[in-house]
Amino acid sequence: HPDYLPTKRGFDYQYGHYNGALDYFTHMRDGGFDWHRNDKVCRDEGYTTKLLGNEAVRLIEKHDPKTPLFLYLPFNAPHAPLQALPEHLKLYEHIKDKTRRTYCAMVSAVDEQIGRVIEALRKQGMLENTIIVFSSDNGGPLGLGATNGTLRGGKASLYEGGVRAAAFVAWPGHIKDGIEIHEPLHMVDWYPTLVNRAGGTLEQKLPIDGKDIWDVLTKGAKSPHEDILFNVTPGGGALRKGDWKLVLGGAAPDDPDGKAAPKKKKKDKASVELFNLKSDPEEKTNLAEREPERVR
């Protein structure tokens, strides 16, 4: 519906795709063409990752540094379908697994374009006064060439390999370089955090789930969340409180990464798992039976 397109929801300008999982070259998704400029069909040809980078750089180059800029740049890469350019595939010729090789090449394409965006900000004299937030939306899909290191599970699972995403934030002179934050934070926290930095208001009809995490980023403060809900479905869900995480039905049949968890017997009820993520980030030891009160 037109009322829900970007230019009707606060954006002055829009370029690119509405959906994920579109073809990187034809820009087709499920039989429909998905490439738009200001919510109208745009026939620009090329690899989507490069097209998005080109447009971001163009916008920055023509932008007046004295005027505030909010640039939201959501790449569709490295989501399926796995499609890469020859120059990036060449970087990973040493990787025998074709799926892994293509996935790595797609990530390199994103990395290349982000580098161009940073350089454009530097040339415009905007880099020192820009907050840069980078985040994935979920853990990597294990069957499509990704790896989540030693974390358990992958995309669509309730384990850390599915819900812990790579992220960073940078603002020269305001956020210290090279620090690691191990406090549990949530994607929805960026909204109140950035609105407050920009001098906006958080008043609205409905309550806000996110918390302002600026002190966590800059002063080493603890997470403002008492708990974080990962997901709830008829078959299970997961909840984190501090270092503790409860997982119900984590290896449900409809979980594509359930194979990474112990198989349940048919007569078993939905699995109940409790982990201490501080001592066991790989979720190897189920403490549910030892901590019945905490589970309850």
Short mmCIF file of C-alpha atoms in Angstrom, two decimals:
data_model
loop_
_atom_site.label_atom_id
_atom_site.label_comp_id
_atom_site.label_asym_id
_atom_site.label_seq_id
_atom_site.Cartn_x
_atom_site.Cartn_y
_atom_site.Cartn_z
CA HIS A 1 0.00 0.00 0.00
CA PRO A 2 1.40 3.44 -0.91
CA ASP A 3 0.97 4.72 2.65
CA TYR A 4 3.61 2.23 3.83
CA LEU A 5 6.30 3.01 1.28
CA PRO A 6 9.46 4.84 2.48
CA THR A 7 8.63 8.33 1.21
CA LYS A 8 5.33 8.23 3.12
CA ARG A 9 7.04 7.12 6.32
CA GLY A 10 9.54 9.92 6.92
CA PHE A 11 12.19 9.45 4.23
CA ASP A 12 12.90 12.35 1.86
CA TYR A 13 14.49 10.01 -0.67
CA GLN A 14 14.44 6.28 -1.43
CA TYR A 15 16.52 4.06 -3.69
CA GLY A 16 16.80 0.30 -4.03
CA HIS A 17 14.74 -2.70 -3.01
CA TYR A 18 11.69 -3.24 -0.80
CA ASN A 19 12.18 -6.97 -0.19
CA GLY A 20 15.10 -9.19 0.68
CA ALA A 21 16.15 -12.27 -1.32
CA LEU A 22 15.97 -10.56 -4.70
CA ASP A 23 18.20 -11.49 -7.62
CA TYR A 24 21.41 -9.41 -7.49
CA PHE A 25 21.49 -8.89 -11.25
CA THR A 26 17.90 -8.97 -12.53
CA HIS A 27 16.40 -7.38 -9.37
CA MET A 28 13.51 -9.86 -9.51
CA ARG A 29 11.81 -11.42 -6.49
CA ASP A 30 9.07 -14.06 -6.80
CA GLY A 31 8.24 -13.00 -10.33
CA GLY A 32 8.09 -9.27 -9.53
CA PHE A 33 10.58 -6.50 -10.29
CA ASP A 34 11.95 -4.90 -7.12
CA TRP A 35 14.09 -1.84 -7.76
CA HIS A 36 12.77 1.65 -7.09
CA ARG A 37 13.70 5.31 -6.83
CA ASN A 38 11.37 7.45 -4.74
CA ASP A 39 8.90 4.57 -4.73
CA LYS A 40 8.69 4.35 -8.52
CA VAL A 41 10.12 1.57 -10.70
CA CYS A 42 13.79 2.21 -11.54
CA ARG A 43 15.53 0.24 -14.31
CA ASP A 44 19.15 0.82 -13.27
CA GLU A 45 21.20 -2.18 -14.30
CA GLY A 46 23.98 -3.76 -12.26
CA TYR A 47 24.90 -5.73 -9.16
CA THR A 48 22.70 -4.55 -6.28
CA THR A 49 25.52 -4.15 -3.74
CA LYS A 50 27.41 -1.84 -6.08
CA LEU A 51 24.31 0.12 -7.08
CA LEU A 52 23.47 0.84 -3.44
CA GLY A 53 27.04 1.90 -2.71
CA ASN A 54 27.11 4.18 -5.76
CA GLU A 55 23.88 5.90 -4.72
CA ALA A 56 25.02 6.38 -1.11
CA VAL A 57 28.28 7.96 -2.27
CA ARG A 58 26.41 10.23 -4.72
CA LEU A 59 24.08 11.45 -1.98
CA ILE A 60 26.97 12.23 0.37
CA GLU A 61 29.00 14.01 -2.31
CA LYS A 62 26.16 16.43 -3.07
CA HIS A 63 25.13 16.89 0.58
CA ASP A 64 25.72 20.17 2.45
CA PRO A 65 27.83 19.20 5.50
CA LYS A 66 26.10 21.92 7.52
CA THR A 67 22.77 20.11 7.20
CA PRO A 68 22.00 16.96 9.25
CA LEU A 69 21.87 13.71 7.31
CA PHE A 70 20.27 10.37 8.21
CA LEU A 71 21.38 7.70 5.75
CA TYR A 72 19.85 4.25 6.11
CA LEU A 73 21.73 1.83 3.87
CA PRO A 74 20.35 -1.73 4.05
CA PHE A 75 22.27 -4.01 1.68
CA ASN A 76 20.46 -7.17 0.58
CA ALA A 77 23.84 -8.97 0.71
CA PRO A 78 24.89 -11.52 1.76
CA HIS A 79 21.37 -12.93 1.79
CA ALA A 80 20.37 -15.69 -0.63
CA PRO A 81 20.39 -16.14 -3.58
CA LEU A 82 24.17 -16.58 -3.44
CA GLN A 83 25.49 -14.48 -6.35
CA ALA A 84 28.88 -12.79 -6.54
CA LEU A 85 30.96 -10.78 -9.00
CA PRO A 86 34.04 -12.39 -10.64
CA GLU A 87 36.46 -9.89 -9.07
CA HIS A 88 35.31 -10.84 -5.58
CA LEU A 89 35.17 -14.57 -6.26
CA LYS A 90 38.80 -14.35 -7.37
CA LEU A 91 39.78 -13.24 -3.85
CA TYR A 92 38.65 -16.60 -2.49
CA GLU A 93 39.90 -19.06 -5.08
CA HIS A 94 41.69 -20.92 -2.25
CA ILE A 95 38.33 -21.92 -0.71
CA LYS A 96 37.24 -25.26 -2.17
CA ASP A 97 33.64 -25.13 -0.97
CA LYS A 98 31.79 -23.19 -3.68
CA THR A 99 29.00 -22.05 -1.36
CA ARG A 100 31.44 -20.71 1.23
CA ARG A 101 33.54 -19.07 -1.49
CA THR A 102 30.52 -17.24 -2.92
CA TYR A 103 29.32 -16.14 0.51
CA CYS A 104 32.75 -14.67 1.33
CA ALA A 105 32.84 -12.88 -2.00
CA MET A 106 29.45 -11.32 -1.32
CA VAL A 107 30.61 -10.07 2.08
CA SER A 108 33.71 -8.55 0.46
CA ALA A 109 31.47 -6.66 -1.95
CA VAL A 110 29.58 -5.14 0.99
CA ASP A 111 32.84 -4.33 2.77
CA GLU A 112 34.13 -2.57 -0.36
CA GLN A 113 31.04 -0.37 -0.63
CA ILE A 114 31.08 0.54 3.06
CA GLY A 115 34.69 1.64 2.58
CA ARG A 116 33.56 3.92 -0.26
CA VAL A 117 30.84 5.43 1.94
CA ILE A 118 33.36 6.14 4.72
CA GLU A 119 35.75 7.75 2.24
CA ALA A 120 32.94 9.92 0.83
CA LEU A 121 32.09 11.14 4.34
CA ARG A 122 35.78 11.94 4.92
CA LYS A 123 36.08 13.94 1.69
CA GLN A 124 32.96 15.94 2.57
CA GLY A 125 34.36 16.75 5.99
CA MET A 126 31.47 14.90 7.64
CA LEU A 127 33.20 11.88 9.14
CA GLU A 128 34.14 13.48 12.46
CA ASN A 129 30.52 14.52 13.04
CA THR A 130 28.82 11.30 12.00
CA ILE A 131 27.63 8.38 14.13
CA ILE A 132 28.10 5.18 12.13
CA VAL A 133 26.11 2.13 13.19
CA PHE A 134 26.68 -1.23 11.50
CA SER A 135 24.68 -4.33 12.28
CA SER A 136 23.67 -7.64 10.80
CA ASP A 137 20.07 -8.68 11.43
CA ASN A 138 20.71 -12.23 12.65
CA GLY A 139 23.33 -14.94 12.85
CA GLY A 140 24.67 -16.51 9.70
CA PRO A 141 22.79 -19.30 7.84
CA LEU A 142 24.98 -22.39 8.26
CA GLY A 143 23.71 -24.08 5.11
CA LEU A 144 24.52 -21.08 2.91
CA GLY A 145 28.23 -20.65 3.51
CA ALA A 146 28.16 -18.64 6.73
CA THR A 147 29.90 -19.45 10.00
CA ASN A 148 29.10 -18.29 13.53
CA GLY A 149 32.41 -19.39 14.97
CA THR A 150 31.96 -21.56 18.04
CA LEU A 151 28.44 -20.31 18.77
CA ARG A 152 25.65 -22.88 18.66
CA GLY A 153 23.09 -22.86 15.85
CA GLY A 154 22.50 -20.37 13.08
CA LYS A 155 19.92 -18.15 11.43
CA ALA A 156 16.32 -18.84 12.58
CA SER A 157 17.44 -20.73 15.70
CA LEU A 158 17.05 -19.44 19.26
CA TYR A 159 20.65 -20.22 20.17
CA GLU A 160 23.40 -17.59 20.16
CA GLY A 161 24.45 -18.48 16.62
CA GLY A 162 21.01 -17.33 15.51
CA VAL A 163 20.33 -14.29 17.70
CA ARG A 164 23.77 -12.80 18.38
CA ALA A 165 24.63 -10.51 15.46
CA ALA A 166 27.84 -8.75 14.48
CA ALA A 167 27.62 -5.01 15.17
CA PHE A 168 29.67 -1.92 15.86
CA VAL A 169 29.19 1.80 16.41
CA ALA A 170 31.73 4.58 15.77
CA TRP A 171 31.85 8.32 16.41
CA PRO A 172 35.33 9.89 16.55
CA GLY A 173 35.92 11.81 19.77
CA HIS A 174 32.74 10.55 21.42
CA ILE A 175 33.05 6.75 21.49
CA LYS A 176 36.39 5.19 22.41
CA ASP A 177 38.14 3.15 19.73
CA GLY A 178 38.60 -0.57 20.06
CA ILE A 179 36.42 -1.30 23.08
CA GLU A 180 34.28 -4.42 23.34
CA ILE A 181 30.82 -4.36 24.88
CA HIS A 182 29.49 -7.60 26.30
CA GLU A 183 26.25 -6.23 27.75
CA PRO A 184 23.07 -7.63 26.14
CA LEU A 185 21.58 -5.01 23.83
CA HIS A 186 18.79 -5.20 21.26
CA MET A 187 18.27 -3.82 17.75
CA VAL A 188 15.29 -1.74 18.96
CA ASP A 189 17.63 0.21 21.26
CA TRP A 190 19.04 2.20 18.35
CA TYR A 191 15.77 4.12 17.89
CA PRO A 192 15.62 5.90 21.27
CA THR A 193 19.42 6.20 21.40
CA LEU A 194 19.71 8.00 18.07
CA VAL A 195 16.55 10.09 18.50
CA ASN A 196 17.87 11.39 21.83
CA ARG A 197 21.28 12.22 20.31
CA ALA A 198 19.53 14.15 17.53
CA GLY A 199 17.44 16.17 19.99
CA GLY A 200 14.15 14.56 19.02
CA THR A 201 11.23 13.46 21.16
CA LEU A 202 10.27 9.92 22.12
CA GLU A 203 6.68 10.81 22.97
CA GLN A 204 4.19 8.66 21.07
CA LYS A 205 0.90 6.83 21.58
CA LEU A 206 2.37 3.37 22.05
CA PRO A 207 5.14 2.36 24.48
CA ILE A 208 8.68 1.97 23.12
CA ASP A 209 10.45 -1.37 23.58
CA GLY A 210 13.96 0.01 23.07
CA LYS A 211 16.18 1.63 25.70
CA ASP A 212 18.69 4.47 25.34
CA ILE A 213 22.05 2.67 25.41
CA TRP A 214 24.33 5.71 25.10
CA ASP A 215 25.85 5.25 28.57
CA VAL A 216 26.55 1.60 27.75
CA LEU A 217 28.41 2.68 24.61
CA THR A 218 30.34 5.57 26.15
CA LYS A 219 30.59 5.07 29.93
CA GLY A 220 30.77 1.33 30.42
CA ALA A 221 27.31 1.24 31.98
CA LYS A 222 25.33 -1.97 32.43
CA SER A 223 22.55 -2.93 30.03
CA PRO A 224 19.31 -1.01 30.77
CA HIS A 225 17.32 -4.19 30.05
CA GLU A 226 16.03 -6.30 32.92
CA ASP A 227 15.35 -8.98 30.34
CA ILE A 228 15.35 -9.42 26.57
CA LEU A 229 12.75 -11.48 24.75
CA PHE A 230 14.19 -13.23 21.70
CA ASN A 231 11.10 -14.89 20.31
CA VAL A 232 7.75 -16.48 21.17
CA THR A 233 5.98 -19.06 19.00
CA PRO A 234 3.41 -21.78 19.78
CA GLY A 235 6.33 -24.23 19.89
CA GLY A 236 8.78 -22.30 22.05
CA GLY A 237 10.79 -19.17 22.60
CA ALA A 238 13.79 -17.71 24.42
CA LEU A 239 14.37 -15.15 27.14
CA ARG A 240 17.56 -13.62 28.54
CA LYS A 241 17.99 -12.09 32.01
CA GLY A 242 21.50 -10.88 32.71
CA ASP A 243 23.91 -13.73 31.98
CA TRP A 244 21.12 -16.33 32.01
CA LYS A 245 19.19 -17.53 28.98
CA LEU A 246 16.13 -19.79 28.88
CA VAL A 247 15.37 -21.66 25.65
CA LEU A 248 12.10 -23.56 25.16
CA GLY A 249 11.77 -25.87 22.16
CA GLY A 250 15.10 -24.77 20.81
CA ALA A 251 15.49 -27.76 18.52
CA ALA A 252 11.92 -27.81 17.24
CA PRO A 253 11.38 -29.61 13.90
CA ASP A 254 10.65 -26.34 12.09
CA ASP A 255 14.02 -24.93 13.21
CA PRO A 256 16.34 -25.20 10.17
CA ASP A 257 19.35 -25.26 12.46
CA GLY A 258 17.83 -27.69 14.93
CA LYS A 259 20.29 -30.29 13.71
CA ALA A 260 22.92 -28.43 15.74
CA ALA A 261 21.09 -29.35 18.95
CA PRO A 262 20.54 -32.76 20.56
CA LYS A 263 17.64 -34.66 19.00
CA LYS A 264 14.54 -35.11 21.15
CA LYS A 265 12.64 -38.34 21.58
CA LYS A 266 9.14 -38.31 20.13
CA LYS A 267 7.48 -38.61 23.54
CA ASP A 268 9.50 -35.76 25.06
CA LYS A 269 7.75 -32.50 25.77
CA ALA A 270 9.21 -29.27 24.41
CA SER A 271 12.83 -29.11 25.51
CA VAL A 272 13.72 -26.78 28.39
CA GLU A 273 17.26 -25.45 28.40
CA LEU A 274 18.99 -22.97 30.69
CA PHE A 275 22.43 -21.56 29.97
CA ASN A 276 24.84 -19.19 31.70
CA LEU A 277 26.18 -17.22 28.75
CA LYS A 278 29.02 -15.66 30.75
CA SER A 279 30.65 -19.01 31.50
CA ASP A 280 29.14 -20.94 28.59
CA PRO A 281 28.60 -18.71 25.52
CA GLU A 282 28.58 -21.82 23.33
CA GLU A 283 25.48 -23.14 25.16
CA LYS A 284 26.95 -26.60 25.74
CA THR A 285 25.79 -27.17 29.31
CA ASN A 286 22.06 -27.26 30.08
CA LEU A 287 21.58 -26.14 33.70
CA ALA A 288 17.76 -26.41 33.75
CA GLU A 289 17.65 -29.38 36.14
CA ARG A 290 20.19 -27.82 38.51
CA GLU A 291 18.37 -24.45 38.58
CA PRO A 292 14.63 -25.27 38.74
CA GLU A 293 13.74 -22.02 40.53
CA ARG A 294 15.55 -19.91 37.98
CA VAL A 295 13.77 -21.80 35.18
CA ARG A 296 10.42 -21.23 36.90
#
